[in-house]
Amino acid sequence: MKALVKKEARPGLSLEDVPEPEPGINDVLIKVKRTAICGTDLHIYNWDSWAQKTIKVPMVIGHEFVGEIVDIGANVNDFNPGQIVSGEGHVVCGRCRNCMAGRRHLCSSASGIGVDRQGAFAEYLSLPMSNVWEHRPGIDLDIAALFDPLGNAVHTALQFDLLGEDVLITGAGPIGVMAAAVCRHAGARYIVITDLNPDRLQLGLTMGATRAVDVRSESIEAVQAELGMTEGFDIGLEMSGNSIALNDLIANMCHGGKLCLLGIQAESAAVDWNAVIFNMLTIKGIYGREMYETWYKMSVMIDTSLDISPVISHRLAYGEFDEGFKAMRAGTAAKVILNWE
Ligand code: NAD
Ligand code: ZN
């Protein structure tokens, strides 16, 4: 089968012929229909220091996908060929304390598809049945391919009650703008999104933000005043991975405000801890998605008019992957869909 492979320990990716995966007794075999490129894939493509530490070559990469089940292992009862599915990319151990307690998203030794084990940028993917999420028949396949990153946005945004609350989102990347759409859907009042990229800020507005702030030329404090806010934001979602943005977020929260941190910070990131203390902020780190409450919420919101389609900037055939990665590197892409059919 064809697959996008990190073949050697250097920048780039190649389209290769590799053996089809052989599903074990607890696995399903999925014929991949669409995939999407994640920032993680770009790290692997660029072969930065994280990728060098993490990826063992050769590796089929990719974890954002939708496909059709074509075969099932002998132990699989709940899935059948023909079902349209995506999959949770974190394969959990099943034996640690959190797994045993049903808190699988807190597994102490999860492995990631397309990172630690063979991934989804391929014609076929074998996945443990415990990681399969079935979509309703007829779902838009491009949207279904985005459930993994949409799940990051949903997991982050729904940590705290949003109804009637004012939300500040730092970073209008694909996950930030999808979070804006989720906050709008969930009944927030003002949703203010920040970035330095005018196209991304515009996308944030398209997807439901009240106000987009280019932090190079505007202050968040001034925008609060413009909106008639006097006490700060109730909820903050950090989705840039930038420490200046993180401190902007902290500085603009109300007393008792709640922050969720998804963006991955540099080790050297400094934080104004006294603002956290004196303003009695709650901070929660967010990783991945909850298995499977986040998946349930996503499915239901997509079925009740949550529209994330504007986040798709490119639809390409899998052979055009280089074009997609180049657009991601240039910052001219939001989500890039690769079609494997
Ligand atoms: P992205 O890099 O495409 O978007 C980040 C955005 O932040 C960019 O548009 C950038 O211009 C903007 N930005 C940079 N500096 C800023 C500043 N000072 N103020 C405001 N905006 C600023 O990333 P993404 O794919 O949307 O993901 C968002 C973040 O979440 C990334 O840091 C990513 O690594 C992280 N992530 C975490 C998880 C997790 O499980 N914790 C999962 C996926 C992604
Ligand atoms: Zn575990």
Tab-separated table of C-alpha atoms and ligand atoms in Angstrom:
chain	number	residue	atom	x	y	z
A	1	MET	CA	0.000	0.000	0.000
A	2	LYS	CA	0.992	3.655	-0.360
A	3	ALA	CA	1.966	5.509	2.830
A	4	LEU	CA	3.662	8.754	3.866
A	5	VAL	CA	6.781	7.645	5.663
A	6	LYS	CA	9.462	9.313	7.732
A	7	LYS	CA	12.099	7.068	6.251
A	8	GLU	CA	15.327	8.615	7.438
A	9	ALA	CA	16.425	10.812	10.317
A	10	ARG	CA	16.376	14.072	8.366
A	11	PRO	CA	13.812	16.694	7.186
A	12	GLY	CA	11.092	15.693	4.697
A	13	LEU	CA	8.700	12.822	4.100
A	14	SER	CA	8.344	10.314	1.291
A	15	LEU	CA	5.506	8.447	-0.356
A	16	GLU	CA	6.482	4.760	-0.156
A	17	ASP	CA	5.116	1.304	-0.873
A	18	VAL	CA	4.905	-0.460	2.500
A	19	PRO	CA	3.269	-3.762	3.571
A	20	GLU	CA	-0.422	-3.543	4.508
A	21	PRO	CA	-0.889	-3.799	8.294
A	22	GLU	CA	-2.163	-7.153	9.573
A	23	PRO	CA	-4.853	-6.608	12.224
A	24	GLY	CA	-4.583	-8.635	15.440
A	25	ILE	CA	-7.554	-10.395	17.054
A	26	ASN	CA	-8.625	-7.198	18.893
A	27	ASP	CA	-8.080	-4.819	15.972
A	28	VAL	CA	-10.060	-3.456	13.053
A	29	LEU	CA	-8.587	-2.791	9.625
A	30	ILE	CA	-9.590	0.601	8.232
A	31	LYS	CA	-9.422	1.708	4.601
A	32	VAL	CA	-8.406	5.349	5.028
A	33	LYS	CA	-10.535	7.896	3.149
A	34	ARG	CA	-9.342	11.316	4.354
A	35	THR	CA	-6.572	12.532	6.624
A	36	ALA	CA	-5.636	15.962	7.950
A	37	ILE	CA	-2.210	17.412	8.670
A	38	CYS	CA	-1.500	18.375	12.294
A	39	GLY	CA	1.207	20.618	13.736
A	40	THR	CA	2.754	17.424	15.130
A	41	ASP	CA	3.168	16.070	11.587
A	42	LEU	CA	4.901	19.314	10.657
A	43	HIS	CA	7.354	18.871	13.563
A	44	ILE	CA	8.108	15.387	12.212
A	45	TYR	CA	8.423	16.697	8.644
A	46	ASN	CA	10.786	19.485	9.793
A	47	TRP	CA	12.735	17.000	11.982
A	48	ASP	CA	13.064	19.443	14.874
A	49	SER	CA	14.596	18.517	18.229
A	50	TRP	CA	11.296	17.099	19.577
A	51	ALA	CA	10.949	14.852	16.497
A	52	GLN	CA	14.572	13.721	16.729
A	53	LYS	CA	14.034	12.702	20.361
A	54	THR	CA	10.657	11.044	19.761
A	55	ILE	CA	10.349	9.371	16.349
A	56	LYS	CA	11.976	6.043	15.509
A	57	VAL	CA	12.417	5.732	11.741
A	58	PRO	CA	11.002	4.315	9.562
A	59	MET	CA	7.546	5.479	10.701
A	60	VAL	CA	4.250	5.911	8.837
A	61	ILE	CA	3.074	9.220	10.308
A	62	GLY	CA	-0.367	10.845	10.747
A	63	HIS	CA	-3.187	10.497	13.262
A	64	GLU	CA	-6.091	12.672	12.016
A	65	PHE	CA	-8.235	10.451	9.801
A	66	VAL	CA	-11.554	8.963	8.790
A	67	GLY	CA	-12.051	5.706	6.945
A	68	GLU	CA	-14.193	2.638	6.454
A	69	ILE	CA	-13.807	-0.631	8.325
A	70	VAL	CA	-12.915	-3.398	5.864
A	71	ASP	CA	-11.917	-6.233	8.215
A	72	ILE	CA	-12.214	-7.105	11.922
A	73	GLY	CA	-10.203	-9.352	14.274
A	74	ALA	CA	-11.671	-12.556	15.749
A	75	ASN	CA	-12.458	-10.918	19.130
A	76	VAL	CA	-14.251	-7.902	17.639
A	77	ASN	CA	-18.026	-7.971	18.137
A	78	ASP	CA	-19.081	-4.333	18.163
A	79	PHE	CA	-17.779	-3.191	14.769
A	80	ASN	CA	-18.454	-4.373	11.255
A	81	PRO	CA	-17.095	-3.797	7.751
A	82	GLY	CA	-18.749	-0.791	6.118
A	83	GLN	CA	-18.834	1.434	9.207
A	84	ILE	CA	-17.348	4.939	8.840
A	85	VAL	CA	-14.941	5.555	11.706
A	86	SER	CA	-12.232	7.771	13.117
A	87	GLY	CA	-9.988	6.789	15.960
A	88	GLU	CA	-8.548	8.045	19.200
A	89	GLY	CA	-4.838	8.387	18.462
A	90	HIS	CA	-3.712	7.642	22.023
A	91	VAL	CA	-3.572	3.893	22.588
A	92	VAL	CA	-3.732	3.412	26.361
A	93	CYS	CA	-2.149	0.635	28.429
A	94	GLY	CA	-5.376	-0.563	30.091
A	95	ARG	CA	-3.483	-1.601	33.253
A	96	CYS	CA	-2.308	1.550	35.057
A	97	ARG	CA	-4.287	3.008	37.971
A	98	ASN	CA	-6.082	5.606	35.834
A	99	CYS	CA	-6.952	3.130	33.076
A	100	MET	CA	-8.291	0.671	35.659
A	101	ALA	CA	-10.442	3.452	37.123
A	102	GLY	CA	-11.871	4.315	33.697
A	103	ARG	CA	-9.875	7.537	33.359
A	104	ARG	CA	-8.207	6.420	30.174
A	105	HIS	CA	-7.211	9.902	29.012
A	106	LEU	CA	-4.958	10.028	32.095
A	107	CYS	CA	-3.135	6.773	31.207
A	108	SER	CA	0.442	6.787	32.489
A	109	SER	CA	1.868	5.088	29.408
A	110	ALA	CA	-0.161	5.851	26.285
A	111	SER	CA	1.397	5.463	22.849
A	112	GLY	CA	0.495	7.659	19.883
A	113	ILE	CA	-0.373	6.540	16.377
A	114	GLY	CA	1.865	8.140	13.771
A	115	VAL	CA	4.345	8.953	16.558
A	116	ASP	CA	5.146	5.779	18.543
A	117	ARG	CA	3.338	3.283	16.293
A	118	GLN	CA	2.443	3.145	12.593
A	119	GLY	CA	0.087	5.965	11.609
A	120	ALA	CA	-2.847	6.920	9.414
A	121	PHE	CA	-1.230	8.616	6.398
A	122	ALA	CA	-1.640	5.388	4.458
A	123	GLU	CA	-4.214	3.454	2.469
A	124	TYR	CA	-4.856	1.136	5.443
A	125	LEU	CA	-4.613	1.480	9.213
A	126	SER	CA	-4.961	-1.232	11.854
A	127	LEU	CA	-6.389	0.105	15.134
A	128	PRO	CA	-7.357	-1.560	18.453
A	129	MET	CA	-11.158	-1.782	18.647
A	130	SER	CA	-11.015	0.158	21.931
A	131	ASN	CA	-9.811	3.194	19.933
A	132	VAL	CA	-12.500	3.213	17.248
A	133	TRP	CA	-15.148	5.973	17.090
A	134	GLU	CA	-18.076	5.290	14.780
A	135	HIS	CA	-19.553	8.244	12.878
A	136	ARG	CA	-23.181	8.530	11.887
A	137	PRO	CA	-23.726	7.445	8.281
A	138	GLY	CA	-23.561	10.346	5.845
A	139	ILE	CA	-21.233	12.562	7.910
A	140	ASP	CA	-19.118	14.933	5.778
A	141	LEU	CA	-15.824	13.020	5.488
A	142	ASP	CA	-13.654	16.148	5.570
A	143	ILE	CA	-15.261	17.129	8.899
A	144	ALA	CA	-14.958	13.585	10.249
A	145	ALA	CA	-11.219	13.668	9.469
A	146	LEU	CA	-10.914	16.627	11.880
A	147	PHE	CA	-12.308	14.946	15.008
A	148	ASP	CA	-8.864	14.616	16.582
A	149	PRO	CA	-7.975	18.363	16.563
A	150	LEU	CA	-11.625	19.368	17.053
A	151	GLY	CA	-11.415	17.122	20.109
A	152	ASN	CA	-8.522	19.205	21.460
A	153	ALA	CA	-10.669	22.334	21.055
A	154	VAL	CA	-13.747	20.707	22.620
A	155	HIS	CA	-11.840	19.104	25.492
A	156	THR	CA	-10.305	22.502	26.326
A	157	ALA	CA	-13.373	24.701	25.801
A	158	LEU	CA	-15.794	22.503	27.748
A	159	GLN	CA	-13.687	22.247	30.936
A	160	PHE	CA	-15.729	24.997	32.556
A	161	ASP	CA	-19.306	26.246	32.199
A	162	LEU	CA	-19.516	28.623	29.203
A	163	LEU	CA	-23.125	29.786	29.206
A	164	GLY	CA	-23.193	33.585	29.452
A	165	GLU	CA	-19.447	33.767	30.162
A	166	ASP	CA	-16.822	35.969	28.499
A	167	VAL	CA	-14.008	33.969	26.910
A	168	LEU	CA	-10.524	35.019	25.833
A	169	ILE	CA	-8.743	32.691	23.405
A	170	THR	CA	-5.053	33.366	22.727
A	171	GLY	CA	-3.941	31.953	19.354
A	172	ALA	CA	-6.198	31.754	16.278
A	173	GLY	CA	-4.571	28.642	14.828
A	174	PRO	CA	-6.858	25.819	13.692
A	175	ILE	CA	-7.544	24.738	17.263
A	176	GLY	CA	-8.142	28.285	18.544
A	177	VAL	CA	-10.675	29.081	15.816
A	178	MET	CA	-12.481	25.753	16.307
A	179	ALA	CA	-12.613	26.553	20.039
A	180	ALA	CA	-14.247	29.897	19.168
A	181	ALA	CA	-16.944	28.004	17.258
A	182	VAL	CA	-17.463	25.627	20.195
A	183	CYS	CA	-17.727	28.497	22.717
A	184	ARG	CA	-20.295	30.205	20.485
A	185	HIS	CA	-22.254	26.946	20.181
A	186	ALA	CA	-22.120	26.459	23.961
A	187	GLY	CA	-23.604	29.871	24.730
A	188	ALA	CA	-20.692	32.130	25.684
A	189	ARG	CA	-21.348	35.903	25.587
A	190	TYR	CA	-18.186	37.607	24.308
A	191	ILE	CA	-15.494	35.515	22.619
A	192	VAL	CA	-12.315	37.481	22.005
A	193	ILE	CA	-9.540	35.784	20.033
A	194	THR	CA	-5.956	37.034	19.620
A	195	ASP	CA	-3.200	36.374	17.083
A	196	LEU	CA	-0.599	38.178	14.964
A	197	ASN	CA	-1.808	36.763	11.659
A	198	PRO	CA	-4.623	38.813	10.006
A	199	ASP	CA	-5.939	35.858	7.950
A	200	ARG	CA	-6.250	33.723	11.040
A	201	LEU	CA	-7.952	36.536	12.971
A	202	GLN	CA	-10.467	36.868	10.131
A	203	LEU	CA	-11.089	33.120	10.321
A	204	GLY	CA	-11.707	33.486	14.059
A	205	LEU	CA	-14.449	36.032	13.318
A	206	THR	CA	-15.952	33.785	10.630
A	207	MET	CA	-16.095	30.962	13.153
A	208	GLY	CA	-17.924	32.870	15.843
A	209	ALA	CA	-15.591	35.198	17.723
A	210	THR	CA	-17.114	38.523	18.781
A	211	ARG	CA	-13.864	40.382	18.318
A	212	ALA	CA	-10.439	39.490	16.893
A	213	VAL	CA	-7.417	41.265	18.339
A	214	ASP	CA	-4.112	41.708	16.541
A	215	VAL	CA	-1.844	41.953	19.573
A	216	ARG	CA	0.806	43.807	17.557
A	217	SER	CA	-1.439	46.841	17.256
A	218	GLU	CA	-4.210	46.559	19.862
A	219	SER	CA	-4.411	45.884	23.573
A	220	ILE	CA	-6.802	43.334	25.035
A	221	GLU	CA	-7.549	45.785	27.873
A	222	ALA	CA	-8.800	48.354	25.334
A	223	VAL	CA	-11.024	45.735	23.716
A	224	GLN	CA	-12.486	44.845	27.125
A	225	ALA	CA	-13.377	48.516	27.602
A	226	GLU	CA	-14.840	48.718	24.091
A	227	LEU	CA	-17.110	45.756	24.903
A	228	GLY	CA	-18.153	47.331	28.190
A	229	MET	CA	-16.406	44.697	30.277
A	230	THR	CA	-15.163	45.892	33.664
A	231	GLU	CA	-13.900	42.868	35.596
A	232	GLY	CA	-12.001	40.716	33.074
A	233	PHE	CA	-12.654	37.452	31.255
A	234	ASP	CA	-14.287	34.537	33.062
A	235	ILE	CA	-12.647	31.826	30.959
A	236	GLY	CA	-9.240	31.827	29.223
A	237	LEU	CA	-8.100	29.297	26.630
A	238	GLU	CA	-4.372	29.357	25.797
A	239	MET	CA	-4.016	27.974	22.272
A	240	SER	CA	-0.848	29.617	20.941
A	241	GLY	CA	1.993	27.996	22.862
A	242	ASN	CA	3.485	31.490	23.206
A	243	SER	CA	4.475	32.747	26.671
A	244	ILE	CA	3.612	36.388	25.886
A	245	ALA	CA	0.099	35.220	24.995
A	246	LEU	CA	-0.078	33.177	28.195
A	247	ASN	CA	0.773	36.267	30.250
A	248	ASP	CA	-1.732	38.359	28.257
A	249	LEU	CA	-4.325	35.783	29.230
A	250	ILE	CA	-3.410	35.856	32.911
A	251	ALA	CA	-3.418	39.661	32.932
A	252	ASN	CA	-6.932	39.880	31.473
A	253	MET	CA	-8.792	37.405	33.682
A	254	CYS	CA	-11.374	38.349	36.290
A	255	HIS	CA	-10.750	37.454	39.922
A	256	GLY	CA	-11.451	33.750	40.226
A	257	GLY	CA	-11.128	33.281	36.458
A	258	LYS	CA	-10.467	29.846	34.974
A	259	LEU	CA	-7.698	29.101	32.487
A	260	CYS	CA	-7.124	26.057	30.324
A	261	LEU	CA	-3.676	25.628	28.807
A	262	LEU	CA	-3.477	23.574	25.596
A	263	GLY	CA	-0.656	25.364	23.729
A	264	ILE	CA	2.715	23.767	24.339
A	265	GLN	CA	5.077	26.254	25.964
A	266	ALA	CA	8.835	26.499	25.660
A	267	GLU	CA	10.680	25.178	28.726
A	268	SER	CA	11.876	28.702	29.446
A	269	ALA	CA	8.350	30.229	29.530
A	270	ALA	CA	7.994	32.602	32.492
A	271	VAL	CA	4.648	33.271	34.156
A	272	ASP	CA	3.474	36.119	36.393
A	273	TRP	CA	2.675	33.799	39.325
A	274	ASN	CA	1.670	36.619	41.625
A	275	ALA	CA	-1.156	37.585	39.259
A	276	VAL	CA	-2.313	33.957	39.449
A	277	ILE	CA	-2.157	34.053	43.253
A	278	PHE	CA	-3.654	37.478	43.972
A	279	ASN	CA	-6.420	36.985	41.391
A	280	MET	CA	-7.102	33.434	42.620
A	281	LEU	CA	-7.024	31.924	39.150
A	282	THR	CA	-7.649	28.250	38.441
A	283	ILE	CA	-5.296	26.758	35.828
A	284	LYS	CA	-5.824	23.416	34.148
A	285	GLY	CA	-3.470	21.714	31.694
A	286	ILE	CA	-5.168	19.932	28.795
A	287	TYR	CA	-3.822	17.056	26.753
A	288	GLY	CA	-5.561	15.120	23.992
A	289	ARG	CA	-9.225	14.259	24.361
A	290	GLU	CA	-11.324	12.452	26.966
A	291	MET	CA	-12.139	8.890	26.028
A	292	TYR	CA	-14.863	9.071	25.009
A	293	GLU	CA	-16.846	11.910	26.458
A	294	THR	CA	-15.116	14.462	24.189
A	295	TRP	CA	-15.910	12.289	21.157
A	296	TYR	CA	-19.547	12.075	22.197
A	297	LYS	CA	-19.832	15.853	22.626
A	298	MET	CA	-18.183	16.456	19.240
A	299	SER	CA	-20.547	14.116	17.442
A	300	VAL	CA	-23.588	15.668	19.058
A	301	MET	CA	-22.465	19.253	18.382
A	302	ILE	CA	-21.688	18.463	14.715
A	303	ASP	CA	-25.192	16.972	14.482
A	304	THR	CA	-26.704	20.115	16.020
A	305	SER	CA	-25.249	22.732	13.666
A	306	LEU	CA	-21.695	23.290	14.934
A	307	ASP	CA	-19.956	24.306	11.689
A	308	ILE	CA	-16.176	23.975	11.556
A	309	SER	CA	-15.916	23.765	7.763
A	310	PRO	CA	-14.305	27.243	7.341
A	311	VAL	CA	-11.164	25.886	9.054
A	312	ILE	CA	-10.429	23.722	5.982
A	313	SER	CA	-8.102	25.746	3.747
A	314	HIS	CA	-6.822	23.011	1.416
A	315	ARG	CA	-8.272	19.833	-0.076
A	316	LEU	CA	-5.535	17.829	-1.830
A	317	ALA	CA	-4.920	14.330	-3.149
A	318	TYR	CA	-2.461	12.362	-0.984
A	319	GLY	CA	0.165	12.552	-3.746
A	320	GLU	CA	0.141	16.352	-3.312
A	321	PHE	CA	1.210	16.100	0.328
A	322	ASP	CA	4.300	18.266	-0.201
A	323	GLU	CA	2.093	21.192	-1.251
A	324	GLY	CA	0.083	20.764	1.947
A	325	PHE	CA	3.151	20.665	4.182
A	326	LYS	CA	4.615	23.708	2.417
A	327	ALA	CA	1.406	25.690	3.012
A	328	MET	CA	1.481	24.636	6.689
A	329	ARG	CA	5.114	25.735	6.997
A	330	ALA	CA	4.377	29.072	5.320
A	331	GLY	CA	1.480	29.756	7.724
A	332	THR	CA	-0.915	30.113	4.765
A	333	ALA	CA	-2.916	26.992	5.688
A	334	ALA	CA	-5.381	26.270	8.480
A	335	LYS	CA	-6.412	22.611	8.048
A	336	VAL	CA	-5.152	20.646	5.047
A	337	ILE	CA	-7.184	17.582	4.044
A	338	LEU	CA	-5.511	14.776	2.058
A	339	ASN	CA	-7.840	12.502	0.087
A	340	TRP	CA	-6.768	8.806	-0.036
A	341	GLU	CA	-9.562	7.568	-2.309
B	1	NAD	P1	-0.767	26.845	15.524
B	1	NAD	O1	0.694	26.927	15.778
B	1	NAD	O2	-1.251	26.654	14.130
B	1	NAD	O3	-1.477	28.160	16.100
B	1	NAD	C1	-0.936	28.961	17.094
B	1	NAD	C2	-1.288	30.412	16.775
B	1	NAD	O4	-0.828	31.232	17.839
B	1	NAD	C3	-0.656	30.934	15.481
B	1	NAD	O5	-1.665	31.377	14.587
B	1	NAD	C4	0.244	32.062	15.966
B	1	NAD	O6	0.321	33.144	15.054
B	1	NAD	C5	-0.442	32.456	17.283
B	1	NAD	N1	0.413	33.246	18.182
B	1	NAD	C6	1.748	33.247	18.320
B	1	NAD	N2	2.138	34.155	19.223
B	1	NAD	C7	1.018	34.746	19.692
B	1	NAD	C8	0.759	35.768	20.650
B	1	NAD	N3	1.753	36.370	21.337
B	1	NAD	N4	-0.529	36.116	20.882
B	1	NAD	C9	-1.539	35.518	20.214
B	1	NAD	N5	-1.348	34.557	19.294
B	1	NAD	C10	-0.092	34.167	19.039
B	1	NAD	O7	-1.289	25.687	16.478
B	1	NAD	P2	-2.634	24.801	16.555
B	1	NAD	O8	-2.513	23.613	15.676
B	1	NAD	O9	-3.854	25.657	16.437
B	1	NAD	O10	-2.458	24.314	18.056
B	1	NAD	C11	-2.491	25.264	19.109
B	1	NAD	C12	-1.486	24.919	20.193
B	1	NAD	O11	-1.890	23.745	20.876
B	1	NAD	C13	-0.059	24.640	19.718
B	1	NAD	O12	0.855	25.144	20.691
B	1	NAD	C14	0.001	23.127	19.692
B	1	NAD	O13	1.324	22.643	19.831
B	1	NAD	C15	-0.839	22.797	20.893
B	1	NAD	N6	-1.485	21.481	20.881
B	1	NAD	C16	-1.592	20.873	22.099
B	1	NAD	C17	-2.262	19.677	22.195
B	1	NAD	C18	-2.435	19.037	23.526
B	1	NAD	O14	-2.927	17.902	23.581
B	1	NAD	N7	-2.080	19.726	24.599
B	1	NAD	C19	-2.815	19.066	21.061
B	1	NAD	C20	-2.706	19.738	19.831
B	1	NAD	C21	-2.042	20.951	19.765
B	2	ZN	ZN	-2.902	3.244	31.319
